[in-house]
PDB file of C-alpha atoms in Angstrom:
ATOM      1  CA  MET A 846      38.664  17.987  50.370  1.00 50.00           C
ATOM      2  CA  ASN A 847      36.694  15.170  52.000  1.00 53.00           C
ATOM      3  CA  ASN A 848      35.936  11.773  50.468  1.00 53.00           C
ATOM      4  CA  ALA A 849      32.431  12.740  49.198  1.00 52.00           C
ATOM      5  CA  GLN A 850      33.755  15.794  47.385  1.00 53.00           C
ATOM      6  CA  THR A 851      36.577  13.754  45.901  1.00 53.00           C
ATOM      7  CA  ALA A 852      34.123  11.130  44.575  1.00 49.00           C
ATOM      8  CA  ARG A 853      31.870  13.799  43.018  1.00 54.00           C
ATOM      9  CA  ALA A 854      34.840  15.470  41.363  1.00 50.00           C
ATOM     10  CA  ALA A 855      36.018  12.132  39.944  1.00 50.00           C
ATOM     11  CA  GLY A 856      32.529  11.360  38.613  1.00 51.00           C
ATOM     12  CA  THR A 857      32.270  14.779  37.001  1.00 52.00           C
ATOM     13  CA  GLU A 858      35.684  14.308  35.391  1.00 50.00           C
ATOM     14  CA  ARG A 859      34.701  10.890  33.950  1.00 51.00           C
ATOM     15  CA  THR A 860      31.424  12.331  32.608  1.00 49.00           C
ATOM     16  CA  ALA A 861      33.250  15.215  30.979  1.00 51.00           C
ATOM     17  CA  LYS A 862      35.563  12.769  29.190  1.00 61.00           C
ATOM     18  CA  ILE A 863      32.621  11.064  27.392  1.00 63.00           C
ATOM     19  CA  PRO A 864      32.502  12.497  23.838  1.00 69.00           C
ATOM     20  CA  SER A 865      29.385  14.473  22.937  1.00 72.00           C
ATOM     21  CA  SER A 866      28.883  12.236  19.892  1.00 73.00           C
ATOM     22  CA  ILE A 867      28.238   9.282  22.216  1.00 80.00           C
ATOM     23  CA  TRP A 868      25.650  11.267  24.158  1.00 75.00           C
ATOM     24  CA  LYS A 869      23.964  12.193  20.884  1.00 76.00           C
ATOM     25  CA  TRP A 870      24.009   8.559  19.779  1.00 78.00           C
ATOM     26  CA  LEU A 871      22.492   7.422  23.085  1.00 78.00           C
ATOM     27  CA  ALA A 872      19.794  10.103  22.861  1.00 77.00           C
ATOM     28  CA  GLY A 873      18.966   9.104  19.288  1.00 77.00           C
ATOM     29  CA  ALA A 874      18.866   5.426  20.223  1.00 79.00           C
ATOM     30  CA  GLY A 875      16.514   6.175  23.107  1.00 82.00           C
ATOM     31  CA  ILE A 876      14.160   8.116  20.863  1.00 85.00           C
ATOM     32  CA  ALA A 877      14.183   5.416  18.164  1.00 81.00           C
ATOM     33  CA  ALA A 878      13.879   2.485  20.586  1.00 84.00           C
ATOM     34  CA  PRO A 879      10.040   2.467  20.846  1.00 86.00           C
ATOM     35  CA  ALA A 880       9.550   2.542  17.079  1.00 83.00           C
ATOM     36  CA  VAL A 881      12.242  -0.083  16.494  1.00 84.00           C
ATOM     37  CA  SER A 882      10.698  -2.284  19.189  1.00 89.00           C
ATOM     38  CA  ILE A 883       7.275  -2.102  17.546  1.00 88.00           C
ATOM     39  CA  VAL A 884       8.761  -3.042  14.165  1.00 82.00           C
ATOM     40  CA  GLY A 885      10.681  -5.908  15.746  1.00 86.00           C
ATOM     41  CA  ILE A 886       7.717  -7.278  17.698  1.00 88.00           C
ATOM     42  CA  PHE A 887       4.995  -6.865  15.094  1.00 83.00           C
ATOM     43  CA  PHE A 888       6.925  -7.358  11.854  1.00 83.00           C
ATOM     44  CA  VAL A 889      10.414  -8.890  12.168  1.00 84.00           C
ATOM     45  CA  TYR A 890       9.518 -11.593  14.696  1.00 88.00           C
ATOM     46  CA  PRO A 891       6.313 -12.703  12.885  1.00 86.00           C
ATOM     47  CA  PHE A 892       8.207 -12.750   9.595  1.00 86.00           C
ATOM     48  CA  ILE A 893      10.953 -14.964  11.028  1.00 90.00           C
ATOM     49  CA  GLN A 894       8.314 -17.283  12.472  1.00 89.00           C
ATOM     50  CA  SER A 895       6.452 -17.406   9.156  1.00 89.00           C
ATOM     51  CA  LEU A 896       9.675 -18.009   7.252  1.00 90.00           C
ATOM     52  CA  THR A 897      10.641 -20.869   9.558  1.00 91.00           C
ATOM     53  CA  GLU A 898       7.211 -22.495   9.412  1.00 90.00           C
ATOM     54  CA  SER A 899       7.077 -22.182   5.624  1.00 90.00           C
ATOM     55  CA  PHE A 900       9.865 -24.787   5.362  1.00 91.00           C
ATOM     56  CA  ARG A 901       8.395 -27.175   7.953  1.00 89.00           C
ATOM     57  CA  THR A 902       6.236 -30.080   6.811  1.00 84.00           C
ATOM     58  CA  GLU A 903       3.605 -31.920   8.861  1.00 81.00           C
ATOM     59  CA  ASP A 904       6.147 -34.515  10.028  1.00 82.00           C
ATOM     60  CA  GLY A 905       8.504 -31.796  11.298  1.00 81.00           C
ATOM     61  CA  ALA A 906      11.042 -31.982   8.463  1.00 85.00           C
ATOM     62  CA  TYR A 907      12.383 -28.859   6.765  1.00 89.00           C
ATOM     63  CA  THR A 908      12.061 -28.933   2.978  1.00 90.00           C
ATOM     64  CA  LEU A 909      10.872 -26.816   0.049  1.00 91.00           C
ATOM     65  CA  ALA A 910       7.719 -28.903  -0.325  1.00 91.00           C
ATOM     66  CA  ASN A 911       5.402 -26.126   0.858  1.00 92.00           C
ATOM     67  CA  TYR A 912       6.790 -23.725  -1.734  1.00 93.00           C
ATOM     68  CA  GLY A 913       6.481 -26.359  -4.431  1.00 93.00           C
ATOM     69  CA  LYS A 914       2.847 -26.934  -3.510  1.00 92.00           C
ATOM     70  CA  ALA A 915       2.172 -23.178  -3.327  1.00 92.00           C
ATOM     71  CA  PHE A 916       3.548 -22.597  -6.827  1.00 93.00           C
ATOM     72  CA  ARG A 917       1.788 -25.665  -8.177  1.00 93.00           C
ATOM     73  CA  LEU A 918      -1.605 -24.605  -6.835  1.00 92.00           C
ATOM     74  CA  TYR A 919      -1.405 -20.830  -6.987  1.00 92.00           C
ATOM     75  CA  ALA A 920       1.084 -19.781  -9.673  1.00 91.00           C
ATOM     76  CA  GLY A 921      -1.802 -18.353 -11.707  1.00 91.00           C
ATOM     77  CA  ASP A 922      -3.112 -16.445  -8.691  1.00 92.00           C
ATOM     78  CA  MET A 923       0.361 -15.021  -8.060  1.00 92.00           C
ATOM     79  CA  TRP A 924       0.456 -13.545 -11.555  1.00 93.00           C
ATOM     80  CA  PHE A 925      -3.143 -12.405 -11.157  1.00 92.00           C
ATOM     81  CA  THR A 926      -2.258 -10.609  -7.909  1.00 92.00           C
ATOM     82  CA  LEU A 927       0.697  -8.874  -9.545  1.00 91.00           C
ATOM     83  CA  TRP A 928      -1.427  -7.940 -12.568  1.00 93.00           C
ATOM     84  CA  VAL A 929      -4.295  -6.511 -10.501  1.00 92.00           C
ATOM     85  CA  SER A 930      -1.932  -4.640  -8.151  1.00 92.00           C
ATOM     86  CA  GLY A 931       0.145  -3.248 -11.028  1.00 92.00           C
ATOM     87  CA  LEU A 932      -2.869  -2.188 -13.090  1.00 94.00           C
ATOM     88  CA  SER A 933      -4.567  -0.620 -10.069  1.00 94.00           C
ATOM     89  CA  LEU A 934      -1.369   1.206  -9.182  1.00 93.00           C
ATOM     90  CA  GLY A 935      -0.979   2.591 -12.709  1.00 94.00           C
ATOM     91  CA  LEU A 936      -4.538   3.927 -12.778  1.00 95.00           C
ATOM     92  CA  LEU A 937      -4.193   5.268  -9.242  1.00 95.00           C
ATOM     93  CA  LEU A 938      -1.002   7.205 -10.024  1.00 94.00           C
ATOM     94  CA  LEU A 939      -2.472   8.609 -13.228  1.00 94.00           C
ATOM     95  CA  LEU A 940      -5.619   9.820 -11.467  1.00 93.00           C
ATOM     96  CA  SER A 941      -3.813  11.176  -8.413  1.00 93.00           C
ATOM     97  CA  VAL A 942      -1.284  13.119 -10.517  1.00 93.00           C
ATOM     98  CA  LEU A 943      -3.950  14.625 -12.777  1.00 93.00           C
ATOM     99  CA  LEU A 944      -6.337  15.430  -9.928  1.00 92.00           C
ATOM    100  CA  GLY A 945      -3.557  16.675  -7.685  1.00 90.00           C
ATOM    101  CA  GLY A 946      -2.215  18.883 -10.462  1.00 90.00           C
ATOM    102  CA  LEU A 947      -5.612  20.393 -11.251  1.00 90.00           C
ATOM    103  CA  LEU A 948      -6.378  20.979  -7.577  1.00 89.00           C
ATOM    104  CA  ARG A 949      -2.966  22.615  -7.164  1.00 88.00           C
ATOM    105  CA  LEU A 950      -3.585  24.964 -10.083  1.00 87.00           C
ATOM    106  CA  LYS A 951      -7.271  25.634  -9.360  1.00 86.00           C
ATOM    107  CA  THR A 952      -8.458  25.325  -5.783  1.00 78.00           C
ATOM    108  CA  ALA A 953     -11.681  23.325  -5.376  1.00 79.00           C
ATOM    109  CA  SER A 954     -12.168  22.489  -1.701  1.00 81.00           C
ATOM    110  CA  PHE A 955     -15.377  20.513  -2.187  1.00 83.00           C
ATOM    111  CA  VAL A 956     -13.859  18.302  -4.912  1.00 82.00           C
ATOM    112  CA  GLU A 957     -10.802  17.724  -2.737  1.00 81.00           C
ATOM    113  CA  PHE A 958     -13.060  16.721   0.160  1.00 84.00           C
ATOM    114  CA  LEU A 959     -14.972  14.246  -2.021  1.00 84.00           C
ATOM    115  CA  PHE A 960     -11.822  12.434  -3.037  1.00 83.00           C
ATOM    116  CA  LYS A 961     -10.631  12.186   0.576  1.00 82.00           C
ATOM    117  CA  ILE A 962     -13.784  10.387   1.717  1.00 86.00           C
ATOM    118  CA  PRO A 963     -12.337   6.899   0.902  1.00 87.00           C
ATOM    119  CA  LEU A 964      -9.699   7.499   3.578  1.00 84.00           C
ATOM    120  CA  PHE A 965     -12.352   7.033   6.257  1.00 86.00           C
ATOM    121  CA  VAL A 966     -14.255   4.111   4.720  1.00 85.00           C
ATOM    122  CA  PRO A 967     -13.278   0.600   5.953  1.00 86.00           C
ATOM    123  CA  PHE A 968     -12.121  -1.964   3.388  1.00 85.00           C
ATOM    124  CA  VAL A 969     -15.069  -4.284   4.105  1.00 84.00           C
ATOM    125  CA  VAL A 970     -17.544  -1.470   3.487  1.00 85.00           C
ATOM    126  CA  VAL A 971     -15.801  -0.599   0.204  1.00 87.00           C
ATOM    127  CA  GLY A 972     -16.022  -4.220  -0.952  1.00 84.00           C
ATOM    128  CA  HIS A 973     -19.711  -4.510  -0.132  1.00 82.00           C
ATOM    129  CA  ALA A 974     -20.588  -1.091  -1.576  1.00 83.00           C
ATOM    130  CA  MET A 975     -18.754  -1.802  -4.830  1.00 84.00           C
ATOM    131  CA  ARG A 976     -20.408  -5.209  -5.112  1.00 82.00           C
ATOM    132  CA  VAL A 977     -23.832  -3.558  -4.826  1.00 80.00           C
ATOM    133  CA  PHE A 978     -22.929  -0.640  -7.082  1.00 82.00           C
ATOM    134  CA  LEU A 979     -21.472  -2.787  -9.896  1.00 79.00           C
ATOM    135  CA  ALA A 980     -23.841  -5.786  -9.660  1.00 76.00           C
ATOM    136  CA  PRO A 981     -25.961  -6.796 -12.718  1.00 75.00           C
ATOM    137  CA  HIS A 982     -29.005  -5.050 -11.248  1.00 73.00           C
ATOM    138  CA  GLY A 983     -27.036  -2.715  -9.040  1.00 75.00           C
ATOM    139  CA  THR A 984     -26.932   1.058  -8.807  1.00 78.00           C
ATOM    140  CA  LEU A 985     -24.797   1.688 -11.891  1.00 77.00           C
ATOM    141  CA  ASN A 986     -26.826  -0.452 -14.294  1.00 74.00           C
ATOM    142  CA  SER A 987     -30.100   0.861 -12.895  1.00 77.00           C
ATOM    143  CA  ALA A 988     -28.963   4.401 -13.624  1.00 76.00           C
ATOM    144  CA  LEU A 989     -27.770   3.554 -17.152  1.00 73.00           C
ATOM    145  CA  MET A 990     -30.747   1.412 -18.184  1.00 74.00           C
ATOM    146  CA  PRO A 991     -33.004   4.364 -19.205  1.00 74.00           C
ATOM    147  CA  LEU A 992     -30.290   5.481 -21.635  1.00 73.00           C
ATOM    148  CA  GLY A 993     -30.698   2.266 -23.651  1.00 68.00           C
ATOM    149  CA  LEU A 994     -26.967   1.489 -23.666  1.00 67.00           C
ATOM    150  CA  TYR A 995     -27.474  -2.277 -23.319  1.00 67.00           C
ATOM    151  CA  ASP A 996     -30.074  -5.002 -23.584  1.00 63.00           C
ATOM    152  CA  PRO A 997     -32.092  -5.250 -20.333  1.00 59.00           C
ATOM    153  CA  ASP A 998     -32.266  -9.033 -20.798  1.00 62.00           C
ATOM    154  CA  GLN A 999     -28.460  -9.278 -20.866  1.00 68.00           C
ATOM    155  CA  VAL A1000     -27.393  -6.967 -18.093  1.00 62.00           C
ATOM    156  CA  PRO A1001     -23.585  -6.524 -17.934  1.00 65.00           C
ATOM    157  CA  SER A1002     -21.801  -6.973 -14.653  1.00 69.00           C
ATOM    158  CA  ILE A1003     -18.304  -6.009 -13.590  1.00 76.00           C
ATOM    159  CA  ALA A1004     -18.910  -6.601  -9.891  1.00 74.00           C
ATOM    160  CA  PHE A1005     -17.195 -10.000  -9.881  1.00 78.00           C
ATOM    161  CA  SER A1006     -14.588  -9.328 -12.570  1.00 82.00           C
ATOM    162  CA  THR A1007     -11.029  -8.053 -12.698  1.00 85.00           C
ATOM    163  CA  ALA A1008     -12.314  -4.637 -13.740  1.00 85.00           C
ATOM    164  CA  GLY A1009     -14.561  -4.417 -10.689  1.00 86.00           C
ATOM    165  CA  LEU A1010     -11.715  -5.439  -8.381  1.00 90.00           C
ATOM    166  CA  VAL A1011      -9.396  -2.843  -9.922  1.00 91.00           C
ATOM    167  CA  LEU A1012     -12.032  -0.108  -9.598  1.00 91.00           C
ATOM    168  CA  ALA A1013     -12.607  -0.961  -5.941  1.00 91.00           C
ATOM    169  CA  LEU A1014      -8.883  -0.906  -5.100  1.00 93.00           C
ATOM    170  CA  VAL A1015      -8.343   2.384  -6.948  1.00 93.00           C
ATOM    171  CA  TRP A1016     -11.316   4.049  -5.249  1.00 92.00           C
ATOM    172  CA  LYS A1017     -10.221   2.913  -1.791  1.00 92.00           C
ATOM    173  CA  ASN A1018      -6.645   4.206  -2.231  1.00 93.00           C
ATOM    174  CA  ILE A1019      -7.329   7.421  -4.160  1.00 92.00           C
ATOM    175  CA  GLY A1020      -7.771   9.510  -1.007  1.00 90.00           C
ATOM    176  CA  PHE A1021      -4.405   8.496   0.459  1.00 91.00           C
ATOM    177  CA  ALA A1022      -2.580   8.905  -2.859  1.00 92.00           C
ATOM    178  CA  LEU A1023      -4.143  12.293  -3.558  1.00 91.00           C
ATOM    179  CA  LEU A1024      -3.291  13.517  -0.060  1.00 90.00           C
ATOM    180  CA  LEU A1025       0.433  12.835  -0.530  1.00 90.00           C
ATOM    181  CA  VAL A1026       0.638  13.942  -4.152  1.00 91.00           C
ATOM    182  CA  LEU A1027      -1.261  17.166  -3.541  1.00 90.00           C
ATOM    183  CA  GLY A1028       0.958  17.917  -0.557  1.00 89.00           C
ATOM    184  CA  ALA A1029       4.052  17.524  -2.745  1.00 89.00           C
ATOM    185  CA  PHE A1030       2.577  19.682  -5.514  1.00 90.00           C
ATOM    186  CA  ARG A1031       1.670  22.439  -3.050  1.00 89.00           C
ATOM    187  CA  GLY A1032       5.286  22.502  -1.955  1.00 88.00           C
ATOM    188  CA  VAL A1033       6.328  23.672  -5.440  1.00 86.00           C
ATOM    189  CA  ASP A1034       7.022  27.404  -5.469  1.00 87.00           C
ATOM    190  CA  ASN A1035       4.567  29.508  -7.467  1.00 87.00           C
ATOM    191  CA  SER A1036       7.413  31.274  -9.249  1.00 88.00           C
ATOM    192  CA  TYR A1037       8.098  28.150 -11.328  1.00 86.00           C
ATOM    193  CA  LEU A1038       4.465  27.939 -12.392  1.00 87.00           C
ATOM    194  CA  GLU A1039       4.250  31.641 -13.200  1.00 88.00           C
ATOM    195  CA  ALA A1040       7.415  31.460 -15.283  1.00 87.00           C
ATOM    196  CA  ALA A1041       5.986  28.550 -17.271  1.00 85.00           C
ATOM    197  CA  ARG A1042       2.669  30.353 -17.727  1.00 87.00           C
ATOM    198  CA  ASN A1043       4.509  33.381 -19.097  1.00 86.00           C
ATOM    199  CA  GLN A1044       5.973  31.095 -21.750  1.00 83.00           C
ATOM    200  CA  GLY A1045       2.497  29.956 -22.772  1.00 84.00           C
ATOM    201  CA  ALA A1046       2.276  26.653 -20.867  1.00 82.00           C
ATOM    202  CA  GLY A1047      -1.240  25.337 -20.212  1.00 85.00           C
ATOM    203  CA  SER A1048      -2.477  23.263 -17.293  1.00 86.00           C
ATOM    204  CA  PHE A1049      -1.369  19.935 -18.783  1.00 88.00           C
ATOM    205  CA  ARG A1050       2.153  21.218 -19.490  1.00 88.00           C
ATOM    206  CA  LEU A1051       2.390  22.676 -15.992  1.00 89.00           C
ATOM    207  CA  ILE A1052       1.506  19.307 -14.500  1.00 88.00           C
ATOM    208  CA  LYS A1053       3.732  17.283 -16.834  1.00 88.00           C
ATOM    209  CA  ASP A1054       6.806  19.520 -16.966  1.00 87.00           C
ATOM    210  CA  ILE A1055       6.782  21.301 -13.590  1.00 89.00           C
ATOM    211  CA  LEU A1056       4.721  19.572 -10.909  1.00 90.00           C
ATOM    212  CA  LEU A1057       5.361  15.944 -11.866  1.00 90.00           C
ATOM    213  CA  PRO A1058       9.206  16.130 -12.000  1.00 88.00           C
ATOM    214  CA  MET A1059       9.385  18.155  -8.775  1.00 88.00           C
ATOM    215  CA  GLY A1060       7.030  15.828  -6.933  1.00 87.00           C
ATOM    216  CA  LYS A1061       8.397  12.496  -8.176  1.00 85.00           C
ATOM    217  CA  GLY A1062       9.863  11.615  -4.762  1.00 82.00           C
ATOM    218  CA  SER A1063       6.470  11.718  -3.067  1.00 84.00           C
ATOM    219  CA  ILE A1064       4.854   9.976  -6.026  1.00 87.00           C
ATOM    220  CA  GLY A1065       7.407   7.172  -5.637  1.00 85.00           C
ATOM    221  CA  VAL A1066       6.495   6.811  -1.959  1.00 84.00           C
ATOM    222  CA  VAL A1067       2.796   6.690  -2.911  1.00 88.00           C
ATOM    223  CA  ALA A1068       3.553   3.950  -5.442  1.00 88.00           C
ATOM    224  CA  VAL A1069       5.455   1.877  -2.892  1.00 86.00           C
ATOM    225  CA  LEU A1070       2.908   2.134  -0.096  1.00 86.00           C
ATOM    226  CA  THR A1071      -0.179   1.586  -2.228  1.00 90.00           C
ATOM    227  CA  PHE A1072       1.367  -1.330  -4.123  1.00 90.00           C
ATOM    228  CA  SER A1073       2.219  -3.071  -0.843  1.00 87.00           C
ATOM    229  CA  SER A1074      -1.289  -2.378   0.443  1.00 88.00           C
ATOM    230  CA  MET A1075      -2.888  -3.799  -2.701  1.00 91.00           C
ATOM    231  CA  MET A1076      -0.668  -6.894  -2.572  1.00 89.00           C
ATOM    232  CA  GLY A1077      -1.848  -7.552   0.977  1.00 87.00           C
ATOM    233  CA  SER A1078      -5.492  -6.661   0.400  1.00 89.00           C
ATOM    234  CA  PHE A1079      -7.963  -9.260   1.632  1.00 89.00           C
ATOM    235  CA  SER A1080     -11.368  -7.722   2.402  1.00 88.00           C
ATOM    236  CA  ILE A1081     -12.041  -6.213  -1.032  1.00 89.00           C
ATOM    237  CA  PRO A1082     -10.934  -9.290  -3.067  1.00 90.00           C
ATOM    238  CA  ALA A1083     -12.913 -11.562  -0.736  1.00 87.00           C
ATOM    239  CA  MET A1084     -16.051  -9.431  -1.089  1.00 85.00           C
ATOM    240  CA  MET A1085     -15.723  -8.823  -4.836  1.00 81.00           C
ATOM    241  CA  GLY A1086     -14.730 -12.367  -5.789  1.00 72.00           C
ATOM    242  CA  SER A1087     -13.761 -13.423  -9.307  1.00 68.00           C
ATOM    243  CA  ALA A1088     -16.059 -14.948 -11.906  1.00 59.00           C
ATOM    244  CA  ASP A1089     -13.292 -16.932 -13.611  1.00 68.00           C
ATOM    245  CA  GLY A1090     -11.950 -18.504 -10.410  1.00 75.00           C
ATOM    246  CA  ARG A1091      -8.789 -16.427 -10.053  1.00 83.00           C
ATOM    247  CA  GLN A1092      -8.131 -14.915  -6.634  1.00 88.00           C
ATOM    248  CA  MET A1093      -5.685 -12.610  -4.914  1.00 91.00           C
ATOM    249  CA  LEU A1094      -3.027 -14.310  -2.795  1.00 91.00           C
ATOM    250  CA  MET A1095      -4.442 -13.205   0.546  1.00 92.00           C
ATOM    251  CA  VAL A1096      -7.714 -14.989  -0.264  1.00 91.00           C
ATOM    252  CA  ASP A1097      -5.735 -18.155  -1.060  1.00 92.00           C
ATOM    253  CA  LEU A1098      -3.841 -17.776   2.211  1.00 92.00           C
ATOM    254  CA  TYR A1099      -7.126 -17.474   4.123  1.00 91.00           C
ATOM    255  CA  TYR A1100      -8.470 -20.578   2.364  1.00 92.00           C
ATOM    256  CA  GLN A1101      -5.381 -22.618   3.313  1.00 92.00           C
ATOM    257  CA  ILE A1102      -5.628 -21.592   6.972  1.00 90.00           C
ATOM    258  CA  VAL A1103      -9.384 -21.824   7.549  1.00 91.00           C
ATOM    259  CA  TYR A1104     -10.480 -24.659   5.264  1.00 91.00           C
ATOM    260  CA  GLN A1105      -7.373 -26.734   4.558  1.00 88.00           C
ATOM    261  CA  GLN A1106      -5.550 -25.953   7.804  1.00 89.00           C
ATOM    262  CA  ASP A1107      -2.315 -26.245   5.860  1.00 90.00           C
ATOM    263  CA  TYR A1108      -0.196 -23.722   7.721  1.00 91.00           C
ATOM    264  CA  GLY A1109       2.965 -24.617   5.841  1.00 91.00           C
ATOM    265  CA  VAL A1110       1.527 -23.589   2.461  1.00 92.00           C
ATOM    266  CA  ALA A1111      -0.172 -20.573   4.050  1.00 92.00           C
ATOM    267  CA  ASN A1112       3.152 -19.399   5.465  1.00 92.00           C
ATOM    268  CA  ALA A1113       4.832 -20.020   2.120  1.00 93.00           C
ATOM    269  CA  LEU A1114       2.257 -17.778   0.427  1.00 92.00           C
ATOM    270  CA  GLY A1115       2.840 -15.143   3.078  1.00 90.00           C
ATOM    271  CA  VAL A1116       6.606 -15.248   2.591  1.00 91.00           C
ATOM    272  CA  ILE A1117       6.207 -14.962  -1.180  1.00 91.00           C
ATOM    273  CA  SER A1118       4.075 -11.853  -0.665  1.00 89.00           C
ATOM    274  CA  TYR A1119       6.711 -10.468   1.705  1.00 86.00           C
ATOM    275  CA  LEU A1120       9.450 -11.009  -0.865  1.00 86.00           C
ATOM    276  CA  VAL A1121       7.474  -9.364  -3.659  1.00 85.00           C
ATOM    277  CA  SER A1122       6.905  -6.299  -1.478  1.00 82.00           C
ATOM    278  CA  MET A1123      10.430  -6.255  -0.052  1.00 79.00           C
ATOM    279  CA  GLY A1124      11.923  -4.346  -2.974  1.00 73.00           C
ATOM    280  CA  ALA A1125       9.246  -1.690  -2.590  1.00 71.00           C
ATOM    281  CA  ALA A1126       9.884  -1.515   1.158  1.00 68.00           C
ATOM    282  CA  ILE A1127      13.640  -1.049   0.654  1.00 76.00           C
ATOM    283  CA  TYR A1128      12.981   1.732  -1.841  1.00 68.00           C
ATOM    284  CA  TYR A1129      10.639   3.403   0.633  1.00 67.00           C
ATOM    285  CA  MET A1130      13.193   3.214   3.452  1.00 67.00           C
ATOM    286  CA  LYS A1131      15.829   4.815   1.237  1.00 70.00           C
ATOM    287  CA  LYS A1132      13.449   7.661   0.458  1.00 61.00           C
ATOM    288  CA  VAL A1133      12.752   8.187   4.143  1.00 56.00           C
ATOM    289  CA  ALA A1134      16.478   8.168   4.947  1.00 52.00           C
ATOM    290  CA  LYS A1135      17.168  10.827   2.314  1.00 61.00           C
ATOM    291  CA  ALA A1136      14.325  13.087   3.465  1.00 53.00           C
TER     292      ALA A1136
END
């Protein structure tokens, strides 16, 4: 056997000694590397930068002053953001479960299509459209005026109120929520539904006792993703505004960057939003890992 053949035989022997589990681990790491890199570059690194800058003052010192100022100025807006996001999420889940259940039990392709339209509408367009639709002399009031439901001299408006903001957020997210919930409900075997029907269960009982428990994993994922999206929403709150002066946190963050140029407080607000959403993100990751 010459030297070349000896070297190839030795290389083959070393390769054969590498456990298959290591090869599998290397293959898995190679597949996951692009996704992990994107998360690291576009999420982890900016978060670390924001976290670091949130403690830095204008003179370069590291203190909690930015957080103190953020809570002093925007504590009310923090609670308002949580309230709006929580209320919107509750209404969204209720609507998506009821609609998803009805569409699972009785196919209505056109209705399903209508509720998926918000998926393709940009946030800015939703904010502007809702502002026009809900304005004092907007589309909704113009349609209701002939019914004599209110005094034309005192036209009600929910365009710049908490109710208007909640309606806009729910409408924008209903398509995404319904898509996931309906997918989970359609994964439930018909035999369960037929067995319940044979026992006299109606549509509401089928949704409450069969579809909802069996689709709770997907509903939890919907809750996590939509809550995080609502917490970080900027375009709709900026377009809808608030008549009583309260704002969502992302609007406050924009104000600090553009008008006050106080990047320390802006980063502090961003970190606070991250921390509020972190529990939801951890829950989501656990669900993905179990799937």
